[in-house]
Structures are given as C-alpha cells and as structure tokens.
PDB file of C-alpha atoms and ligand atoms in Angstrom:
ATOM      1  CA  MET A  22      30.115  32.214  77.556  1.00  0.00           C
ATOM      2  CA  PRO A  23      26.413  31.476  77.709  1.00  0.00           C
ATOM      3  CA  TYR A  24      23.833  34.103  76.885  1.00  0.00           C
ATOM      4  CA  GLU A  25      22.238  35.688  79.937  1.00  0.00           C
ATOM      5  CA  LEU A  26      18.925  37.215  80.855  1.00  0.00           C
ATOM      6  CA  PRO A  27      19.459  41.001  81.006  1.00  0.00           C
ATOM      7  CA  GLU A  28      18.203  42.776  84.086  1.00  0.00           C
ATOM      8  CA  LEU A  29      15.037  44.751  83.606  1.00  0.00           C
ATOM      9  CA  PRO A  30      16.090  48.444  83.559  1.00  0.00           C
ATOM     10  CA  TYR A  31      13.175  49.391  85.868  1.00  0.00           C
ATOM     11  CA  ALA A  32      10.962  47.733  88.478  1.00  0.00           C
ATOM     12  CA  TYR A  33       8.385  45.125  87.482  1.00  0.00           C
ATOM     13  CA  ASP A  34       5.548  47.473  88.403  1.00  0.00           C
ATOM     14  CA  ALA A  35       7.116  50.541  86.753  1.00  0.00           C
ATOM     15  CA  LEU A  36       5.039  50.347  83.567  1.00  0.00           C
ATOM     16  CA  GLU A  37       1.705  50.282  85.398  1.00  0.00           C
ATOM     17  CA  PRO A  38      -1.026  50.847  84.434  1.00  0.00           C
ATOM     18  CA  THR A  39      -0.110  50.240  80.776  1.00  0.00           C
ATOM     19  CA  ILE A  40       1.522  46.889  81.491  1.00  0.00           C
ATOM     20  CA  ASP A  41       0.738  45.232  84.802  1.00  0.00           C
ATOM     21  CA  GLU A  42       3.314  43.946  87.263  1.00  0.00           C
ATOM     22  CA  GLN A  43       2.355  40.282  87.030  1.00  0.00           C
ATOM     23  CA  THR A  44       2.610  40.287  83.241  1.00  0.00           C
ATOM     24  CA  MET A  45       6.072  41.863  83.474  1.00  0.00           C
ATOM     25  CA  ARG A  46       7.242  39.322  86.079  1.00  0.00           C
ATOM     26  CA  ILE A  47       6.124  36.324  84.034  1.00  0.00           C
ATOM     27  CA  HIS A  48       7.184  37.817  80.710  1.00  0.00           C
ATOM     28  CA  HIS A  49      10.718  38.707  81.815  1.00  0.00           C
ATOM     29  CA  GLY A  50      11.385  36.074  84.462  1.00  0.00           C
ATOM     30  CA  LYS A  51       9.767  33.055  82.795  1.00  0.00           C
ATOM     31  CA  HIS A  52       9.284  33.600  79.047  1.00  0.00           C
ATOM     32  CA  HIS A  53      12.490  35.512  78.342  1.00  0.00           C
ATOM     33  CA  GLN A  54      14.476  33.269  80.691  1.00  0.00           C
ATOM     34  CA  ALA A  55      13.215  30.222  78.785  1.00  0.00           C
ATOM     35  CA  TYR A  56      14.347  31.687  75.452  1.00  0.00           C
ATOM     36  CA  VAL A  57      17.807  32.282  76.930  1.00  0.00           C
ATOM     37  CA  ASP A  58      18.034  28.773  78.393  1.00  0.00           C
ATOM     38  CA  ASN A  59      16.850  27.076  75.203  1.00  0.00           C
ATOM     39  CA  LEU A  60      19.160  29.212  73.045  1.00  0.00           C
ATOM     40  CA  ASN A  61      22.116  28.167  75.196  1.00  0.00           C
ATOM     41  CA  LYS A  62      21.141  24.494  74.899  1.00  0.00           C
ATOM     42  CA  ALA A  63      20.770  24.720  71.120  1.00  0.00           C
ATOM     43  CA  ILE A  64      23.983  26.597  70.379  1.00  0.00           C
ATOM     44  CA  GLU A  65      26.285  24.810  72.845  1.00  0.00           C
ATOM     45  CA  GLY A  66      29.064  22.955  71.076  1.00  0.00           C
ATOM     46  CA  THR A  67      28.614  24.749  67.742  1.00  0.00           C
ATOM     47  CA  GLU A  68      31.169  27.230  66.426  1.00  0.00           C
ATOM     48  CA  TRP A  69      28.581  29.975  67.005  1.00  0.00           C
ATOM     49  CA  ASP A  70      28.537  29.479  70.782  1.00  0.00           C
ATOM     50  CA  GLY A  71      29.145  32.853  72.452  1.00  0.00           C
ATOM     51  CA  LYS A  72      29.105  34.884  69.225  1.00  0.00           C
ATOM     52  CA  PRO A  73      27.107  38.134  69.171  1.00  0.00           C
ATOM     53  CA  LEU A  74      23.478  37.239  68.609  1.00  0.00           C
ATOM     54  CA  GLU A  75      23.155  39.713  65.725  1.00  0.00           C
ATOM     55  CA  GLN A  76      25.807  37.741  63.836  1.00  0.00           C
ATOM     56  CA  VAL A  77      24.232  34.404  64.667  1.00  0.00           C
ATOM     57  CA  LEU A  78      20.784  35.424  63.449  1.00  0.00           C
ATOM     58  CA  ALA A  79      22.121  37.059  60.273  1.00  0.00           C
ATOM     59  CA  ASN A  80      23.957  33.807  59.436  1.00  0.00           C
ATOM     60  CA  LEU A  81      21.368  31.271  60.524  1.00  0.00           C
ATOM     61  CA  SER A  82      21.866  29.067  57.454  1.00  0.00           C
ATOM     62  CA  SER A  83      25.512  28.540  58.519  1.00  0.00           C
ATOM     63  CA  LEU A  84      24.398  26.710  61.654  1.00  0.00           C
ATOM     64  CA  PRO A  85      23.965  22.937  61.727  1.00  0.00           C
ATOM     65  CA  GLU A  86      20.601  22.204  60.132  1.00  0.00           C
ATOM     66  CA  ASP A  87      19.192  20.473  63.201  1.00  0.00           C
ATOM     67  CA  LYS A  88      19.921  23.589  65.313  1.00  0.00           C
ATOM     68  CA  GLN A  89      18.473  26.237  63.026  1.00  0.00           C
ATOM     69  CA  ALA A  90      14.841  26.116  64.158  1.00  0.00           C
ATOM     70  CA  ALA A  91      15.733  26.253  67.860  1.00  0.00           C
ATOM     71  CA  VAL A  92      18.160  29.144  67.357  1.00  0.00           C
ATOM     72  CA  ARG A  93      15.716  31.006  65.130  1.00  0.00           C
ATOM     73  CA  ASN A  94      12.959  30.740  67.755  1.00  0.00           C
ATOM     74  CA  ASN A  95      14.954  31.116  70.971  1.00  0.00           C
ATOM     75  CA  GLY A  96      17.733  33.358  69.667  1.00  0.00           C
ATOM     76  CA  GLY A  97      15.066  35.527  68.100  1.00  0.00           C
ATOM     77  CA  GLY A  98      13.147  35.468  71.371  1.00  0.00           C
ATOM     78  CA  HIS A  99      16.250  36.554  73.306  1.00  0.00           C
ATOM     79  CA  ALA A 100      17.091  39.358  70.847  1.00  0.00           C
ATOM     80  CA  ASN A 101      13.505  40.584  70.570  1.00  0.00           C
ATOM     81  CA  HIS A 102      12.851  40.730  74.316  1.00  0.00           C
ATOM     82  CA  SER A 103      16.240  42.294  75.091  1.00  0.00           C
ATOM     83  CA  LEU A 104      15.218  45.136  72.769  1.00  0.00           C
ATOM     84  CA  PHE A 105      11.643  45.268  74.075  1.00  0.00           C
ATOM     85  CA  TRP A 106      12.648  46.047  77.685  1.00  0.00           C
ATOM     86  CA  GLN A 107      14.932  48.860  76.488  1.00  0.00           C
ATOM     87  CA  ILE A 108      12.470  50.624  74.226  1.00  0.00           C
ATOM     88  CA  MET A 109       9.942  51.006  77.050  1.00  0.00           C
ATOM     89  CA  LYS A 110      10.294  53.185  80.149  1.00  0.00           C
ATOM     90  CA  PRO A 111       8.172  54.488  82.981  1.00  0.00           C
ATOM     91  CA  GLY A 112       6.816  57.909  82.088  1.00  0.00           C
ATOM     92  CA  GLY A 113       7.502  57.297  78.406  1.00  0.00           C
ATOM     93  CA  GLY A 114       5.370  58.318  75.485  1.00  0.00           C
ATOM     94  CA  GLY A 115       5.272  61.730  73.858  1.00  0.00           C
ATOM     95  CA  ASP A 116       6.828  62.302  70.471  1.00  0.00           C
ATOM     96  CA  PRO A 117      10.131  61.322  68.873  1.00  0.00           C
ATOM     97  CA  SER A 118      12.756  64.025  68.427  1.00  0.00           C
ATOM     98  CA  GLY A 119      15.881  64.777  66.416  1.00  0.00           C
ATOM     99  CA  SER A 120      16.883  62.852  63.310  1.00  0.00           C
ATOM    100  CA  LEU A 121      14.401  60.071  64.063  1.00  0.00           C
ATOM    101  CA  ALA A 122      11.496  62.533  64.111  1.00  0.00           C
ATOM    102  CA  GLN A 123      12.698  63.921  60.789  1.00  0.00           C
ATOM    103  CA  ALA A 124      12.899  60.462  59.206  1.00  0.00           C
ATOM    104  CA  ILE A 125       9.469  59.465  60.550  1.00  0.00           C
ATOM    105  CA  GLY A 126       8.019  62.666  59.098  1.00  0.00           C
ATOM    106  CA  ASP A 127       9.610  62.022  55.712  1.00  0.00           C
ATOM    107  CA  THR A 128       8.533  58.373  55.580  1.00  0.00           C
ATOM    108  CA  PHE A 129       5.141  58.244  57.298  1.00  0.00           C
ATOM    109  CA  GLY A 130       3.954  61.866  57.500  1.00  0.00           C
ATOM    110  CA  ASP A 131       4.062  62.123  61.281  1.00  0.00           C
ATOM    111  CA  ALA A 132       4.390  60.058  64.451  1.00  0.00           C
ATOM    112  CA  ASP A 133       0.643  59.379  64.621  1.00  0.00           C
ATOM    113  CA  GLN A 134       0.722  57.812  61.169  1.00  0.00           C
ATOM    114  CA  LEU A 135       3.725  55.712  62.147  1.00  0.00           C
ATOM    115  CA  LYS A 136       1.862  54.505  65.249  1.00  0.00           C
ATOM    116  CA  ALA A 137      -1.186  53.669  63.120  1.00  0.00           C
ATOM    117  CA  ALA A 138       0.971  51.622  60.734  1.00  0.00           C
ATOM    118  CA  VAL A 139       2.676  49.704  63.567  1.00  0.00           C
ATOM    119  CA  ASN A 140      -0.648  49.059  65.312  1.00  0.00           C
ATOM    120  CA  ASP A 141      -2.302  47.939  62.082  1.00  0.00           C
ATOM    121  CA  ALA A 142       0.511  45.448  61.396  1.00  0.00           C
ATOM    122  CA  GLY A 143       0.185  44.164  64.970  1.00  0.00           C
ATOM    123  CA  VAL A 144      -3.592  43.800  64.832  1.00  0.00           C
ATOM    124  CA  LYS A 145      -3.390  41.907  61.526  1.00  0.00           C
ATOM    125  CA  ARG A 146      -0.740  39.461  62.734  1.00  0.00           C
ATOM    126  CA  PHE A 147      -2.667  36.190  63.014  1.00  0.00           C
ATOM    127  CA  GLY A 148      -1.530  34.251  66.072  1.00  0.00           C
ATOM    128  CA  SER A 149       1.762  35.211  67.698  1.00  0.00           C
ATOM    129  CA  GLY A 150       4.433  37.617  66.533  1.00  0.00           C
ATOM    130  CA  TRP A 151       5.724  41.160  66.627  1.00  0.00           C
ATOM    131  CA  SER A 152       5.088  44.446  64.862  1.00  0.00           C
ATOM    132  CA  TRP A 153       8.343  46.157  63.867  1.00  0.00           C
ATOM    133  CA  LEU A 154       9.830  49.513  62.915  1.00  0.00           C
ATOM    134  CA  VAL A 155      13.175  48.788  61.240  1.00  0.00           C
ATOM    135  CA  TRP A 156      16.042  50.447  59.409  1.00  0.00           C
ATOM    136  CA  ASP A 157      16.294  48.421  56.202  1.00  0.00           C
ATOM    137  CA  GLY A 158      19.624  49.816  55.066  1.00  0.00           C
ATOM    138  CA  SER A 159      18.182  52.734  53.148  1.00  0.00           C
ATOM    139  CA  GLY A 160      15.131  53.872  55.106  1.00  0.00           C
ATOM    140  CA  LEU A 161      12.490  53.165  57.728  1.00  0.00           C
ATOM    141  CA  ALA A 162       9.951  50.381  57.253  1.00  0.00           C
ATOM    142  CA  VAL A 163       7.082  48.870  59.239  1.00  0.00           C
ATOM    143  CA  TYR A 164       6.079  45.220  59.041  1.00  0.00           C
ATOM    144  CA  SER A 165       5.043  42.291  61.169  1.00  0.00           C
ATOM    145  CA  LEU A 166       6.846  38.974  61.541  1.00  0.00           C
ATOM    146  CA  PRO A 167       5.448  35.733  63.013  1.00  0.00           C
ATOM    147  CA  ASN A 168       6.549  33.940  66.178  1.00  0.00           C
ATOM    148  CA  GLN A 169       9.981  35.121  67.391  1.00  0.00           C
ATOM    149  CA  ASP A 170      11.388  35.828  63.929  1.00  0.00           C
ATOM    150  CA  SER A 171      13.765  38.779  64.239  1.00  0.00           C
ATOM    151  CA  PRO A 172      14.269  41.455  61.573  1.00  0.00           C
ATOM    152  CA  LEU A 173      17.957  40.538  61.981  1.00  0.00           C
ATOM    153  CA  LEU A 174      17.202  37.310  60.052  1.00  0.00           C
ATOM    154  CA  GLN A 175      16.759  39.451  56.942  1.00  0.00           C
ATOM    155  CA  SER A 176      19.571  41.856  57.902  1.00  0.00           C
ATOM    156  CA  ASP A 177      17.237  44.696  58.889  1.00  0.00           C
ATOM    157  CA  VAL A 178      18.008  46.606  62.096  1.00  0.00           C
ATOM    158  CA  PRO A 179      15.128  46.494  64.600  1.00  0.00           C
ATOM    159  CA  LEU A 180      14.474  49.943  66.092  1.00  0.00           C
ATOM    160  CA  LEU A 181      11.121  49.376  67.823  1.00  0.00           C
ATOM    161  CA  GLY A 182       9.071  46.221  68.230  1.00  0.00           C
ATOM    162  CA  ILE A 183       5.794  45.522  69.974  1.00  0.00           C
ATOM    163  CA  ASP A 184       5.281  41.992  71.231  1.00  0.00           C
ATOM    164  CA  VAL A 185       1.781  40.829  70.254  1.00  0.00           C
ATOM    165  CA  TRP A 186       2.002  37.339  71.747  1.00  0.00           C
ATOM    166  CA  GLU A 187      -0.912  36.892  74.140  1.00  0.00           C
ATOM    167  CA  HIS A 188       1.582  36.446  77.016  1.00  0.00           C
ATOM    168  CA  ALA A 189       2.470  40.147  76.555  1.00  0.00           C
ATOM    169  CA  TYR A 190      -0.998  41.506  77.260  1.00  0.00           C
ATOM    170  CA  TYR A 191      -3.626  38.878  78.098  1.00  0.00           C
ATOM    171  CA  LEU A 192      -3.874  39.394  81.880  1.00  0.00           C
ATOM    172  CA  ARG A 193      -4.860  43.035  81.520  1.00  0.00           C
ATOM    173  CA  TYR A 194      -6.334  43.246  78.015  1.00  0.00           C
ATOM    174  CA  GLN A 195      -7.600  39.676  77.408  1.00  0.00           C
ATOM    175  CA  ASN A 196      -8.613  39.467  73.731  1.00  0.00           C
ATOM    176  CA  ARG A 197      -8.407  43.236  73.162  1.00  0.00           C
ATOM    177  CA  ARG A 198      -5.111  43.381  71.297  1.00  0.00           C
ATOM    178  CA  PRO A 199      -5.998  46.743  69.666  1.00  0.00           C
ATOM    179  CA  ASP A 200      -6.454  48.298  73.141  1.00  0.00           C
ATOM    180  CA  TYR A 201      -3.029  46.997  74.226  1.00  0.00           C
ATOM    181  CA  LEU A 202      -1.400  48.357  71.074  1.00  0.00           C
ATOM    182  CA  GLY A 203      -3.082  51.725  71.519  1.00  0.00           C
ATOM    183  CA  ALA A 204      -2.001  51.993  75.163  1.00  0.00           C
ATOM    184  CA  TRP A 205       1.544  50.695  74.566  1.00  0.00           C
ATOM    185  CA  TRP A 206       2.720  54.053  73.189  1.00  0.00           C
ATOM    186  CA  ASP A 207       2.315  55.555  76.682  1.00  0.00           C
ATOM    187  CA  VAL A 208       5.484  53.670  77.694  1.00  0.00           C
ATOM    188  CA  VAL A 209       7.559  53.967  74.498  1.00  0.00           C
ATOM    189  CA  ASN A 210      11.133  55.148  75.127  1.00  0.00           C
ATOM    190  CA  TRP A 211      11.706  57.390  72.104  1.00  0.00           C
ATOM    191  CA  ASP A 212      15.218  58.332  73.261  1.00  0.00           C
ATOM    192  CA  GLU A 213      16.309  54.713  72.994  1.00  0.00           C
ATOM    193  CA  VAL A 214      14.580  54.230  69.628  1.00  0.00           C
ATOM    194  CA  GLY A 215      16.326  57.390  68.382  1.00  0.00           C
ATOM    195  CA  ARG A 216      19.681  56.154  69.670  1.00  0.00           C
ATOM    196  CA  ARG A 217      19.216  52.904  67.780  1.00  0.00           C
ATOM    197  CA  PHE A 218      18.221  54.799  64.652  1.00  0.00           C
ATOM    198  CA  ASP A 219      21.339  56.997  64.746  1.00  0.00           C
ATOM    199  CA  ALA A 220      23.575  53.963  65.342  1.00  0.00           C
ATOM    200  CA  ALA A 221      21.975  51.994  62.503  1.00  0.00           C
ATOM    201  CA  ARG A 222      22.136  54.838  60.009  1.00  0.00           C
ATOM    202  CA  GLY A 223      25.793  55.489  60.857  1.00  0.00           C
TER     203      GLY A 223
HETATM  204 MN1   MN B 574       7.095  38.008  74.697  1.00  0.00          MN
END
C-alpha cells in the first residue's frame, strides 16, 4: 500500500493572512506530493514497503544502503509535512493548556519563552530545515534539524515543527524568516500539540 498525500484539514486560504493561499497550494499540492511520490519510489520492493513511517524512520539503517538517503529525505518530508498541516488551524494561536502548558512552564518558564526558543532555533538554521519541539523520552526539548531530517530518526517524538524552508514562506515574507516565525504562532493548533504530547508521554 503506497503512502498517500493526506488531505489538508482546512481550505487552502484558511490560514490567511499568516500563510497565503498560493503558498499553501504549492506547499501541499506540489512539495508534499513530491515527497510522497519519491518515498514510494524509493521504498517499493523493500521489506519496509507499507510499514508505518515512524518505524521506517526509526530503523533507517536497516534499509538497503542505496535507499537510505532517499527515504531519509522523502520519508522525513512526508512525516514532517503530515504533522505540519495538523498542528496549524484557522483561528489558532493563544496559549497551550492542560498537561502541555504545565510541562512548558516547568521546562521553559512560559509559552513565550518556548516560542522564543523555537524561533531562535529556526532563525539560526542555515539553509533549509525545521525548528522542533519534541518529547525526548523524558522531557520536552527544542532544536533544529537540517533538510527534511525528522526527530523520529533519533527516536524523539515530534510535537510541533515549523518548516523554515524558503518554500514555506518566501511568497509572503521573502527573506524575512524572523517575521514568518513570529507570525506563525497565530495559526498554531495547541489542542493538537497537546494531544500529541499526552500520547507521547503515555
Ligand atoms: Mn515544506
């Protein structure tokens, strides 16, 4: 069973003005679709074909050596974008609640300090990549990874990730990545991030 592009859970223009409609159309319909297609090509015929992507990425070194780079890049791209669409929503923003809010307070001080840490990691990422909030098995952590590398590669659970590839923001923000990162929190879906946190923590 090949991997498939998930439907966007809202309309392409639903995240305006934070993220513009054309960026969403190209990002979801072209970039994400290409990661899915190239993942399917790379993994076809291996014993990992059709396995849950989390398992594939956590066991990358078990794949045939000549497939590893393509699965790392395109499997990571599929996993990262599938999460990205879910952790945004129209009319998002505000503050986290429940156990996630508690953990953010304990780890970072408050939500504003968490946002500052995520934005700082995203601004400092040279070239393309993502800024991540993860559950590392014992607590929350913020870091950036290059390209489409997923936190799943190092067995961390991604809770929130901001795509800082230029394709994610260039039409509206051009070279102003810090402005994009600052505005992005207006569409964050804290309920979904909290759900992922509770599931990861068990
Ligand atoms: Mn992207």
